[in-house]
Coordinates of C-alpha atoms and ligand atoms in Angstrom, one line a residue:
X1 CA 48.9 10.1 2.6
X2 CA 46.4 12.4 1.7
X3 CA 43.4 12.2 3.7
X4 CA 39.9 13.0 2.5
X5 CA 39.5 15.0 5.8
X6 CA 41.8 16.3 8.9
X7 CA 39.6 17.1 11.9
X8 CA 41.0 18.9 14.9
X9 CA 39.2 18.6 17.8
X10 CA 37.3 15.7 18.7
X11 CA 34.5 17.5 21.0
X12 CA 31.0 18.1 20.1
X13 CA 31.3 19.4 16.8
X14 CA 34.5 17.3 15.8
X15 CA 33.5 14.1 17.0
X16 CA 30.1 14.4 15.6
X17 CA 31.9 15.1 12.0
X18 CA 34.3 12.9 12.8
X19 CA 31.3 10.3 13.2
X20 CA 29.5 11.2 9.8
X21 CA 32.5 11.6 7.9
X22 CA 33.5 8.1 8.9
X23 CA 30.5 6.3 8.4
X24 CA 30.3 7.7 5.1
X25 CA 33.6 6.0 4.4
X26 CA 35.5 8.8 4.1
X27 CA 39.3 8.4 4.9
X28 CA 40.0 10.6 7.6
X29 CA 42.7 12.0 10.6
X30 CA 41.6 13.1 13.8
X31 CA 43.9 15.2 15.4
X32 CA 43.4 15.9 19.4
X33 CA 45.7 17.8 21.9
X34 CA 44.4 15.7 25.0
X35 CA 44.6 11.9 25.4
X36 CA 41.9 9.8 27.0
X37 CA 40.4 10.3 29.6
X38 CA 41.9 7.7 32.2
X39 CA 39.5 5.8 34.1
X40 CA 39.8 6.2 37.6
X41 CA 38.1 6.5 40.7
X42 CA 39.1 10.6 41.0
X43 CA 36.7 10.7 37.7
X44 CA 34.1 11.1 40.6
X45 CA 36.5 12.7 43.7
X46 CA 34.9 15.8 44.1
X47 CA 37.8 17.3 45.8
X48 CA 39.9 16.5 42.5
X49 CA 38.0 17.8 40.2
X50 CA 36.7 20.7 41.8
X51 CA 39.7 21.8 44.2
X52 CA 42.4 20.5 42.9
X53 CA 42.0 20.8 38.9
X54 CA 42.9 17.0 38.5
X55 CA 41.9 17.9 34.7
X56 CA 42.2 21.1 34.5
X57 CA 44.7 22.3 31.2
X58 CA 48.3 22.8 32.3
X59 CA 48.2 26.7 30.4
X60 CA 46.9 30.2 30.9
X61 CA 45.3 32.7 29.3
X62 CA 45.6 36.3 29.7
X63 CA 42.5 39.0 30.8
X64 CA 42.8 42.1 29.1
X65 CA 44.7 43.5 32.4
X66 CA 47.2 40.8 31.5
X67 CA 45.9 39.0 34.6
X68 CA 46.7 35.2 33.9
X69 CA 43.9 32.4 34.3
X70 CA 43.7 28.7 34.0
X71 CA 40.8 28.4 31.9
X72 CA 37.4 26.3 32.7
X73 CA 37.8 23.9 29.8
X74 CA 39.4 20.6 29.1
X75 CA 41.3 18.6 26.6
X76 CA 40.7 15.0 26.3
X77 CA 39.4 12.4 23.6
X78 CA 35.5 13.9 23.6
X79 CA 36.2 17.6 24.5
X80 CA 34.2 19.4 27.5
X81 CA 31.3 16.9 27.0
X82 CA 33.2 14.7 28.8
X83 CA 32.8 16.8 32.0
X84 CA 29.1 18.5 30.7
X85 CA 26.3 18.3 32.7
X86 CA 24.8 16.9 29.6
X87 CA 21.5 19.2 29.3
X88 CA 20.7 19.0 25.8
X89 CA 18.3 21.3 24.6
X90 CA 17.7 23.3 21.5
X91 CA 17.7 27.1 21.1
X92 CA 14.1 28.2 21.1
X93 CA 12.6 29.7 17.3
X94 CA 12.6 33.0 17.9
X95 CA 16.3 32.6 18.9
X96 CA 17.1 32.5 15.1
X97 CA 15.6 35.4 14.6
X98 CA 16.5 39.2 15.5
X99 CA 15.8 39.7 19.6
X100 CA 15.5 42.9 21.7
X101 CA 17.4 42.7 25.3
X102 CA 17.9 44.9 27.8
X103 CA 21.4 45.2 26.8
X104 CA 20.8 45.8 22.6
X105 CA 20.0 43.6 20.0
X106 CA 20.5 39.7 19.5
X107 CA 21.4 39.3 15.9
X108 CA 19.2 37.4 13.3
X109 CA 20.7 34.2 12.4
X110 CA 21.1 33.5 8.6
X111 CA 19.4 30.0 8.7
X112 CA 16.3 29.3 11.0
X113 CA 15.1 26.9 13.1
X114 CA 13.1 25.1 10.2
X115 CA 16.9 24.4 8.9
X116 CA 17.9 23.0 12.1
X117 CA 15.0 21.1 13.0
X118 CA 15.6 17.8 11.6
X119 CA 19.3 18.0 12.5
X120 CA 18.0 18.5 16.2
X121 CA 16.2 15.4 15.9
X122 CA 18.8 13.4 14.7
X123 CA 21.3 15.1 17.1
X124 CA 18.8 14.1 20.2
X125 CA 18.7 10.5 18.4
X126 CA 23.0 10.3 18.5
X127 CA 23.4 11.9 21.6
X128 CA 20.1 9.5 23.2
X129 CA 18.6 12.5 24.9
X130 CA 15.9 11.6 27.6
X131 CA 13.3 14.2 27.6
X132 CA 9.4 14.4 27.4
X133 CA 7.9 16.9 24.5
X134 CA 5.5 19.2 25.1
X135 CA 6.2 20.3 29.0
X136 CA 8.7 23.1 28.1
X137 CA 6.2 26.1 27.2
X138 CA 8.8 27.5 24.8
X139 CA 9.7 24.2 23.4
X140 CA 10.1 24.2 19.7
X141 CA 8.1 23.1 17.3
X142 CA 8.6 19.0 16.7
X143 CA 6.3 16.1 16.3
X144 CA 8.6 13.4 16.8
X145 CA 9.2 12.5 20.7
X146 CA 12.2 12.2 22.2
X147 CA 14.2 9.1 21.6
X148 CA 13.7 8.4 25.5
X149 CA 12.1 8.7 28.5
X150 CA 13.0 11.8 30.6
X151 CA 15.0 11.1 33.6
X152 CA 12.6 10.8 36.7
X153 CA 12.8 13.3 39.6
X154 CA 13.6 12.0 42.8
X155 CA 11.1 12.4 45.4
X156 CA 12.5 15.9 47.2
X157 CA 12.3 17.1 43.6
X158 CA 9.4 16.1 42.6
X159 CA 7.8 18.0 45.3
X160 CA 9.7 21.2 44.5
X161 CA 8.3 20.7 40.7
X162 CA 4.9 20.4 42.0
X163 CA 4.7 23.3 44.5
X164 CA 6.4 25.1 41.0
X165 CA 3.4 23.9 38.9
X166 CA 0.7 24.8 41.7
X167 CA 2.5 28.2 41.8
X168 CA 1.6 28.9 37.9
X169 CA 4.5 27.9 36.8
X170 CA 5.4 25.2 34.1
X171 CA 8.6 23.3 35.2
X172 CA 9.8 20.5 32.6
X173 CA 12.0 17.6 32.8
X174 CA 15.1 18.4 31.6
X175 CA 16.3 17.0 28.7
X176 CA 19.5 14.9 29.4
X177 CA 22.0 12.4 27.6
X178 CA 22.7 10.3 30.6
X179 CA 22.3 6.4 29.1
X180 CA 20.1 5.5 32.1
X181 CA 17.0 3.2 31.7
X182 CA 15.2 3.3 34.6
X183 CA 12.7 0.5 34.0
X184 CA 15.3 -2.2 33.1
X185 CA 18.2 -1.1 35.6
X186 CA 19.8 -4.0 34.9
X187 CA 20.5 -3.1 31.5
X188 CA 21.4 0.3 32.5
X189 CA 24.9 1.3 31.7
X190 CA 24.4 5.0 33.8
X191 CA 23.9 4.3 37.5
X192 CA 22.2 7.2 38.6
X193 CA 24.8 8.8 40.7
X194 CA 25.6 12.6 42.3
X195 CA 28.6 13.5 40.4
X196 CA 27.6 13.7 36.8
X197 CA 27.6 17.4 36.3
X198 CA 31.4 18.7 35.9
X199 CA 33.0 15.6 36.5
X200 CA 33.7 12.6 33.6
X201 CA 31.8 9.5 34.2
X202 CA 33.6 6.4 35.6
X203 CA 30.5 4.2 34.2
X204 CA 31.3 5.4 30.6
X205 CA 27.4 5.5 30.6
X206 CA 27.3 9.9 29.8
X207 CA 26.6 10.7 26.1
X208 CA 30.0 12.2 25.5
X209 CA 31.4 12.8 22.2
X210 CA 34.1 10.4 23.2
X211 CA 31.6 7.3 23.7
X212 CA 28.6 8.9 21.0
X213 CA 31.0 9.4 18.5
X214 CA 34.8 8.7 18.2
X215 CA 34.7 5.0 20.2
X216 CA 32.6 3.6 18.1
X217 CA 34.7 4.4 14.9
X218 CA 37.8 3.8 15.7
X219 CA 38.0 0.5 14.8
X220 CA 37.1 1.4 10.9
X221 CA 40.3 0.9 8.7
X222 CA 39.5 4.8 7.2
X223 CA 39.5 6.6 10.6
X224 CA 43.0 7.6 12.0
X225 CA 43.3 9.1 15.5
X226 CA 46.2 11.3 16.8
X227 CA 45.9 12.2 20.3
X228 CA 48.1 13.9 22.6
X229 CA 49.2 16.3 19.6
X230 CA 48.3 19.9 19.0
X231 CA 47.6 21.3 15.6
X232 CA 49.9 24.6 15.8
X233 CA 48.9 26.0 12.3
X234 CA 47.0 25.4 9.1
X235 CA 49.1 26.5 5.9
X236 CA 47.5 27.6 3.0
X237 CA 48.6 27.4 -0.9
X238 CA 46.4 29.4 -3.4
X239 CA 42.9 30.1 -1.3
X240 CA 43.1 26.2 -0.1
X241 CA 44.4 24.8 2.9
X242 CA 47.5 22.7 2.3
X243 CA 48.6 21.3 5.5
X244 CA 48.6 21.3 8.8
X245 CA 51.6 21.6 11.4
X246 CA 51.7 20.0 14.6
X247 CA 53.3 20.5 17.7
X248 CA 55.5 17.5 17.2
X249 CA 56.8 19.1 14.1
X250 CA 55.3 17.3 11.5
X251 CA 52.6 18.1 9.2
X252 CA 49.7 16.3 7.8
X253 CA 47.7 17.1 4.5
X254 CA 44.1 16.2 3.3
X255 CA 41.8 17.9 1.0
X256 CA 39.6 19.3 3.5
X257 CA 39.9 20.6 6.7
X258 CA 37.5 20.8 9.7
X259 CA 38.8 22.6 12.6
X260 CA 36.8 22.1 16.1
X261 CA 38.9 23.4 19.0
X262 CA 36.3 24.9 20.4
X263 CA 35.2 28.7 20.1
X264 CA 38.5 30.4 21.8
X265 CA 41.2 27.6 20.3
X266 CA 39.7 27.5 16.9
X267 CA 39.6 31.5 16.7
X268 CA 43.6 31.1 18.1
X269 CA 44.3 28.5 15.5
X270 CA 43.2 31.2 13.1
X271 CA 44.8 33.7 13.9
X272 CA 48.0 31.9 14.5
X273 CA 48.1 30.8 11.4
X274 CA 46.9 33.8 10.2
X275 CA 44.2 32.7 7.5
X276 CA 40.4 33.3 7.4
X277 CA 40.4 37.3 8.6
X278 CA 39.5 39.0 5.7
X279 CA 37.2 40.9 7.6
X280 CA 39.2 41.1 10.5
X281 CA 36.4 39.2 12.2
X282 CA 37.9 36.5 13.9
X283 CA 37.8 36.1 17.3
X284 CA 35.6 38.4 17.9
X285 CA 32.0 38.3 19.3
X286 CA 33.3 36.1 21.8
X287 CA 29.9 34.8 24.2
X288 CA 29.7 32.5 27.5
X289 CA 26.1 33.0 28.8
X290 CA 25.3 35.4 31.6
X291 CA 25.8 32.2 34.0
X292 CA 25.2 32.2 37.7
X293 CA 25.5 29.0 40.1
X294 CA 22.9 29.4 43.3
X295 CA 23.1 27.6 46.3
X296 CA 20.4 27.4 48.2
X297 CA 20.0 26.0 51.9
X298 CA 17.1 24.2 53.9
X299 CA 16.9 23.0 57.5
X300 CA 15.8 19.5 56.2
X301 CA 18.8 17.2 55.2
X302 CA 18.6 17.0 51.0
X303 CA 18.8 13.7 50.6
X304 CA 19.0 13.5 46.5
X305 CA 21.5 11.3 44.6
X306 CA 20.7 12.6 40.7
X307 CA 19.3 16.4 40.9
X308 CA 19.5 17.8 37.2
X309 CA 16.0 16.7 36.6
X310 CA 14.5 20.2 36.4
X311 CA 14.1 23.2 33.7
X312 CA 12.6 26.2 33.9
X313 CA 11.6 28.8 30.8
X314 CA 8.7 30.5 32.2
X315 CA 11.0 34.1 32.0
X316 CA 12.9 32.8 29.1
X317 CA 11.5 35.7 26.5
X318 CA 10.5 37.8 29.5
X319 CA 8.4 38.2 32.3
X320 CA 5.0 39.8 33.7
X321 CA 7.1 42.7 34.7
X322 CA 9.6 42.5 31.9
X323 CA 8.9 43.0 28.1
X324 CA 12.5 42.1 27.7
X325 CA 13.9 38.5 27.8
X326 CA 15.1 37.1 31.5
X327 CA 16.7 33.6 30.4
X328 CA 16.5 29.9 31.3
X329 CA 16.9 28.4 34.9
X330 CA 17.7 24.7 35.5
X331 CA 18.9 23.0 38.5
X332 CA 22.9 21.7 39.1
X333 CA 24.5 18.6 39.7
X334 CA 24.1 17.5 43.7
X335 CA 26.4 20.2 45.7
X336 CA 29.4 18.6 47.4
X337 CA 31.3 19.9 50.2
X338 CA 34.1 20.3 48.4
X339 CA 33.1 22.2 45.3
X340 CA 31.7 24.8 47.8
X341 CA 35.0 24.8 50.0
X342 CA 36.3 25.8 46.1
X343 CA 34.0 28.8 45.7
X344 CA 33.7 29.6 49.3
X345 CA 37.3 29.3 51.2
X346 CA 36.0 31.2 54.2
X347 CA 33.0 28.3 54.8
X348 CA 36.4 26.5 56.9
X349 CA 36.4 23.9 58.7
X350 CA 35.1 20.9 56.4
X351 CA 32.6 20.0 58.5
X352 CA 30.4 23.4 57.6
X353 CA 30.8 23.1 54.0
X354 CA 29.9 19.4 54.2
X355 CA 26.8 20.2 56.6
X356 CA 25.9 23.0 53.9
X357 CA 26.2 20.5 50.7
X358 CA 23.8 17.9 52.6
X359 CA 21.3 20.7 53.1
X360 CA 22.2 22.1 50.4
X361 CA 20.4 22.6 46.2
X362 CA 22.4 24.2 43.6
X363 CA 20.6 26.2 41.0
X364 CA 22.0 27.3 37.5
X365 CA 20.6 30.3 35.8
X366 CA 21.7 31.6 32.0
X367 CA 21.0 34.7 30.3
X368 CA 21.9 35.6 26.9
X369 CA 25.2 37.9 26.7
X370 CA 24.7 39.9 23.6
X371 CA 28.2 40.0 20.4
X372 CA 30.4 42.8 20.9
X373 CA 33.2 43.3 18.3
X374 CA 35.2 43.7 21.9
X375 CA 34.9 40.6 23.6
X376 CA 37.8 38.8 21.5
X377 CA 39.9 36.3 21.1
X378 CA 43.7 37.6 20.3
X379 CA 47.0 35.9 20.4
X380 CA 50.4 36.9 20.3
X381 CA 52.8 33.8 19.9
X382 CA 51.7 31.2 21.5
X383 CA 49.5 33.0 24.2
X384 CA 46.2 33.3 24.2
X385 CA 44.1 36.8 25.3
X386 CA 41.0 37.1 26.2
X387 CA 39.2 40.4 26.5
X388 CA 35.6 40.2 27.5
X389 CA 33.1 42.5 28.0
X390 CA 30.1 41.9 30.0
X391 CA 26.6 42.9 28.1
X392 CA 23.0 42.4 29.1
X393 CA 23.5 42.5 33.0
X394 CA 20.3 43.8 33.7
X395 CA 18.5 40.6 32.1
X396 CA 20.6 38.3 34.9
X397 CA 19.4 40.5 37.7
X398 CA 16.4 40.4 36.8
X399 CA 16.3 36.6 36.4
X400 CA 18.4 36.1 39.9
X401 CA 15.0 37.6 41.2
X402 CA 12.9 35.3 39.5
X403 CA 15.2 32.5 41.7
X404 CA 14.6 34.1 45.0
X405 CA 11.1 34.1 44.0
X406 CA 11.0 30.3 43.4
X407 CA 13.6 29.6 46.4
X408 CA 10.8 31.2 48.4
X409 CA 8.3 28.5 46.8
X410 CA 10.0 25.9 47.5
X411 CA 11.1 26.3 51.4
X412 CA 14.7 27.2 50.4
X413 CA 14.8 30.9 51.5
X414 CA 18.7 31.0 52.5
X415 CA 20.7 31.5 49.2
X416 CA 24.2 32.6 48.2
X417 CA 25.9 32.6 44.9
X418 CA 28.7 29.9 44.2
X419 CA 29.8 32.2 42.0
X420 CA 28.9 35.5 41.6
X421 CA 28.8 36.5 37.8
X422 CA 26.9 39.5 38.1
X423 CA 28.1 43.6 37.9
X424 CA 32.2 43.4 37.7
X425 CA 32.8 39.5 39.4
X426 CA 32.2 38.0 36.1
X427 CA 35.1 35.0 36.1
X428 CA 36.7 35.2 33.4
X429 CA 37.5 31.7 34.0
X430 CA 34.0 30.3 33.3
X431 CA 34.1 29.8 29.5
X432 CA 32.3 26.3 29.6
X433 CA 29.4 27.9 27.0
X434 CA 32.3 29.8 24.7
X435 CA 30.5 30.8 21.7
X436 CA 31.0 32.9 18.5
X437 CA 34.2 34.1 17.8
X438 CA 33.8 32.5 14.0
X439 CA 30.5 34.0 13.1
X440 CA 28.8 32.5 10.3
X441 CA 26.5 34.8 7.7
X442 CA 25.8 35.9 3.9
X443 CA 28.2 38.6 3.9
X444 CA 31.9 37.7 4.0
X445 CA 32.8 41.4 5.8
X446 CA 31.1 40.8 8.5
X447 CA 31.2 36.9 9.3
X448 CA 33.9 34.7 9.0
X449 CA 31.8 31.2 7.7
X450 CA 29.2 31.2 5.2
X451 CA 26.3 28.8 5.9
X452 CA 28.0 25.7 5.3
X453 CA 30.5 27.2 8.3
X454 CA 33.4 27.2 5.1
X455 CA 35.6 29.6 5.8
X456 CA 35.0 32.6 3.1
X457 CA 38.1 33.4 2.2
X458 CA 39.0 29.7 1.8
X459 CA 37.8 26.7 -0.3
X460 CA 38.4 23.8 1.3
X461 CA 38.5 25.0 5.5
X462 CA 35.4 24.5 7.9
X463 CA 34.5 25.3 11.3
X464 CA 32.1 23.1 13.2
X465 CA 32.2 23.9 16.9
X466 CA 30.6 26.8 18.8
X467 CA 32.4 29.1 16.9
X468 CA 29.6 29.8 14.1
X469 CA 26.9 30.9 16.7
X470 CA 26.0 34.8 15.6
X471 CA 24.2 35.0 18.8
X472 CA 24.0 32.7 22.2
X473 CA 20.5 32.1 23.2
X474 CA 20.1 31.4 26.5
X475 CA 20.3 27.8 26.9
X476 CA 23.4 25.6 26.9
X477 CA 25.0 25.4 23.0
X478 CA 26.2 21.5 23.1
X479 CA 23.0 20.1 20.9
X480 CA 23.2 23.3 18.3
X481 CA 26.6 22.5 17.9
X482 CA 26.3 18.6 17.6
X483 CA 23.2 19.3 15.3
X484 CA 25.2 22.0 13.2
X485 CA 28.2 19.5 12.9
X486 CA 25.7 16.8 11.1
X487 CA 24.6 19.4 8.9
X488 CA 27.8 20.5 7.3
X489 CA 28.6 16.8 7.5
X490 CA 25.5 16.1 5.3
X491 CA 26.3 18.9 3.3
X492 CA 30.5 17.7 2.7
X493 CA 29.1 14.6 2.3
X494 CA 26.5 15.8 -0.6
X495 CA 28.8 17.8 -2.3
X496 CA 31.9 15.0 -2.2
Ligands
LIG1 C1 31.7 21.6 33.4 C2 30.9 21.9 32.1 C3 29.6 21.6 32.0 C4 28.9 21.8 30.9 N1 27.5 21.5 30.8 C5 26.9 21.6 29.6 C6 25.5 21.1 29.5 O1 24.9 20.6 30.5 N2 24.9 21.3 28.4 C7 25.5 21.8 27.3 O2 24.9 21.9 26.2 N3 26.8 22.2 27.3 C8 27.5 22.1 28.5 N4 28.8 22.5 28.5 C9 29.4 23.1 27.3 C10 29.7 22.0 26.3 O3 30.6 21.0 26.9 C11 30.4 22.7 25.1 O4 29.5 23.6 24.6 C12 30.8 21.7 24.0 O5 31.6 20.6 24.5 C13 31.6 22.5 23.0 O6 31.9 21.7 21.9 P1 33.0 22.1 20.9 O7 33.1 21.1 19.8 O8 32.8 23.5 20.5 O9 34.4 22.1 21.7 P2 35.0 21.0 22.8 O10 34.0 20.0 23.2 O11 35.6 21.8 23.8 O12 36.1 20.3 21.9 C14 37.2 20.9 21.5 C15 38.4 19.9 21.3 O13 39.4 20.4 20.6 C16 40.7 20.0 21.2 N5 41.7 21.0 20.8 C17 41.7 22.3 21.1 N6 42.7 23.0 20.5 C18 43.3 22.0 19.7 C19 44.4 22.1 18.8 N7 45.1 23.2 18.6 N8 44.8 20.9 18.2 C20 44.1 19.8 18.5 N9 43.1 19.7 19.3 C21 42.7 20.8 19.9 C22 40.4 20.0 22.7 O14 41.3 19.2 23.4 C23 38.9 19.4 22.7 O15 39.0 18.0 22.7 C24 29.5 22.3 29.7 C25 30.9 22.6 29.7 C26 31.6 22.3 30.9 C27 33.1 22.6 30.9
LIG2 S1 24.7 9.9 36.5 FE1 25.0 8.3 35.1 S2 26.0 9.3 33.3 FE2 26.2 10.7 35.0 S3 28.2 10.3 35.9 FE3 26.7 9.0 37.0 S4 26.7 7.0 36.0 FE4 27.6 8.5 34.6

């Protein structure tokens, strides 16, 4: 057999392909390392997830001391948006375009947000992103609304959001792909409940690639699934990609190849196979986000089931007292006990983390970590490394400020950081927003995609996750990726 497309990774960008490709009636092979996602009550067991890794890949990675890690990232039928937090929200214009930081420059991007625009919309469409237009001050320019209503805040939010608003400052609900409809609960598939953020969802009610995209065709007679099988290597013949090799041993051909393992395993897949790296370019420019998660305690009991129902971009480009860009801010998934007993080993016995937790509201700021040629992606048989090297610190100080500041608005004045990401504690660990290590650009010696994310040096492989980012933004990459993936899928599909 000799599909019209092999796709290897079945996350945001490989599921949404997957999706077009499909529907277009295409003949294709899915190939995924992880299996589904079983359905069980631990799905929500905070102490599973979060303590004891229930999900968590059975590898590890290597720092650049040769320290191993067990990285933050899972593989399953739908990728990491089965465990997102599912914010889905698009990189702001001037994020396409060339950006002084504190830490150097933010690359131009070769397309611009007029490129992306409609593929935004139709991404927010797929993915059924609640959201309300026209609250975020740096929101993009788009008439359409939102396919759905933005996701109510609960009362003890809704009064931090207004003490925010009477402060000068313009909270926004944030954008979410949670399938909840709150005026016909009934018909609701998403219940509304306080582990959405990090964990998978028992109610098969989050918009995760797995349910958006890959259920929904697998019962077309062109769409082939593989799961629980890794793709070890693509092999090329004559500038064109031939095969590829599985960790099972056998191998699988198709006249094109799409390959979304996500920024670190596509960039290992590469390199593996060693194909793509003309320019000696892969796997490098390796981002995450400047991420920090805030927890931040009052004396009154916080009684909120749903919390993620607020964004904040007042200091996304900078800030009275900075010319510079600060980043985003948004608030976390409800703070268990358990996931602070995980950050926090000292907060013993049970009882204090759990009596934290209740009083307890998590905050999650992101700042944009700038491409250096020496935050990379190598590998060396089978192993993965991964060297990074922290830029634009100053900006995530800066923004942590900007935190306190609101804490102190809204009556939570004792804070600590879950995890401390600033100066030398970065985790290397955290690579939830991996972007980059594929860039794609104009000029094949210094990006590895062109703008169709085709590989240069070859004519018939693509890349589709968040490996073609040039630069990060500072909000989270799932929609640029899902809305990049229906691009090149209009574009295969256009040039079939
Ligand atoms: C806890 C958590 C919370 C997050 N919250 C948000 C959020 O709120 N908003 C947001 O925008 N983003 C969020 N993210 C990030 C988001 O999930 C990712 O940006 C997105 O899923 C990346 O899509 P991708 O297609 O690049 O890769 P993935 O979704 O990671 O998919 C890659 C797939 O490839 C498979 N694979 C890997 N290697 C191979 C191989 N060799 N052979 C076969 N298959 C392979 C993997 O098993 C996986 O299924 C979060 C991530 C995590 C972990
Ligand atoms: S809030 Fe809704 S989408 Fe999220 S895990 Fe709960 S039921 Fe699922």
């Amino acid at each position: 057999m000799i599909y019209d497309a092999i796709i290897v990774g079945s996350g945001a960008g490989g599921g949404t392909i997957a999706r077009q490709l499909a529907l277009a009636g295409w003949n294709i092979l899915i190939i995924e390392r992880g299996g589904f996602l079983p359905r069980e009550k631990e799905n929500w067991d905070a102490e599973e997830v979060f303590q004891k890794g229930r999900y968590s890949p059975n590898e590890t990675w290597l720092d650049k001391d040769e320290k191993p890690f067990v990285p933050g990232t899972h593989y399953y039928v739908g990728g990491n948006t089965k465990f997102y937090g599912a914010a889905l929200l698009r990189l702001r214009e001037r994020d396409f375009e060339e950006v002084e930081h504190y830490g150097g420059i933010s690359p131009a991007w070769p397309l611009k947000y007029k490129d992306f625009k409609l593929y935004y919309q139709r991404a927010e469409e797929l993915f059924e992103v609640h959201g309300a237009r026209g609250e975020d001050p740096l929101e993009p320019p788009e008439e359409k609304p939102y396919p759905y209503p933005a996701v109510s805040h609960e009362p003890i939010i809704a009064n931090i959001y207004s003490k925010l608003k009477k402060e000068g400052l313009k909270p926004f609900h944030l954008p979410l792909g949670i399938r909840l409809n709150e005026k016909h609960r009934e018909n609701s598939l998403c219940i509304r409940c306080d582990t959405c953020d990090g964990y998978p969802c028992l109610a098969d009610a989050k918009s995760d690639a797995h349910h958006i995209c890959i259920a929904p065709i697998l019962k077309l007679p062109n769409v082939h699934l593989l799961t629980n099988t890794k793709v070890e290597r693509l092999i090329a013949k004559n500038n064109e990609i031939a095969e590829v090799e599985t960790d099972t041993g056998k191998r699988f051909q198709a006249k094109r190849f799409i390959v979304s393992c996500g920024a670190i395993n596509s960039a290992a897949l590469l390199l593996r196979s060693e194909l793509a790296n003309r320019s000696g370019q892969v796997g490098r420019h390796y981002m995450c986000h400047n991420n920090s998660a805030i927890v931040a305690l009052s004396k009154e009991k916080n009684n909120v089931t749903f919390q993620k129902t607020i964004g904040i971009n007042d200091f996304y480009f900078g800030a009275e007292d900075s010319k510079l860009p600060l980043g985003h801010i948004q608030l976390l998934g409800k703070v268990k006990g358990a996931m602070l007993a995980g950050d926090a080993p000292w907060f013993t016995p049970k009882f204090a983390t759990e009596w934290m937790a209740d009083h307890a509201i998590g905050w999650w700021i992101t700042s944009e970590d700038l491409p250096n040629p020496n935050s990379r992606v190598m590998v060396k048989g089978d192993q993965i490394h991964l060297h990074y090297q922290p830029t634009n610190l100053e900006a995530h100080k800066r923004l942590l400020k900007k935190l306190k500041m609101i804490l102190n608005f809204s009556g939570h004045r004792i804070h600590f950081p879950m995890t401390a990401y600033l100066a030398k504690k970065i985790p290397i660990a955290g690579v939830a927003h991996q972007v980059g290590t594929c860039r794609f650009g104009h000029d094949s010696h210094t990006s590895v995609l062109d703008i169709h994310c085709k590989a240069h040096d070859l004519k018939n492989l693509y890349v589709v996750d968040g490996s073609f980012f040039p630069s990060a933004g500072a909000v989270n990459p799932a929609l640029t990726i899902i809305a990049n993936a229906l691009r090149v899928a209009d574009h295969l599909i256009a040039t079939s």
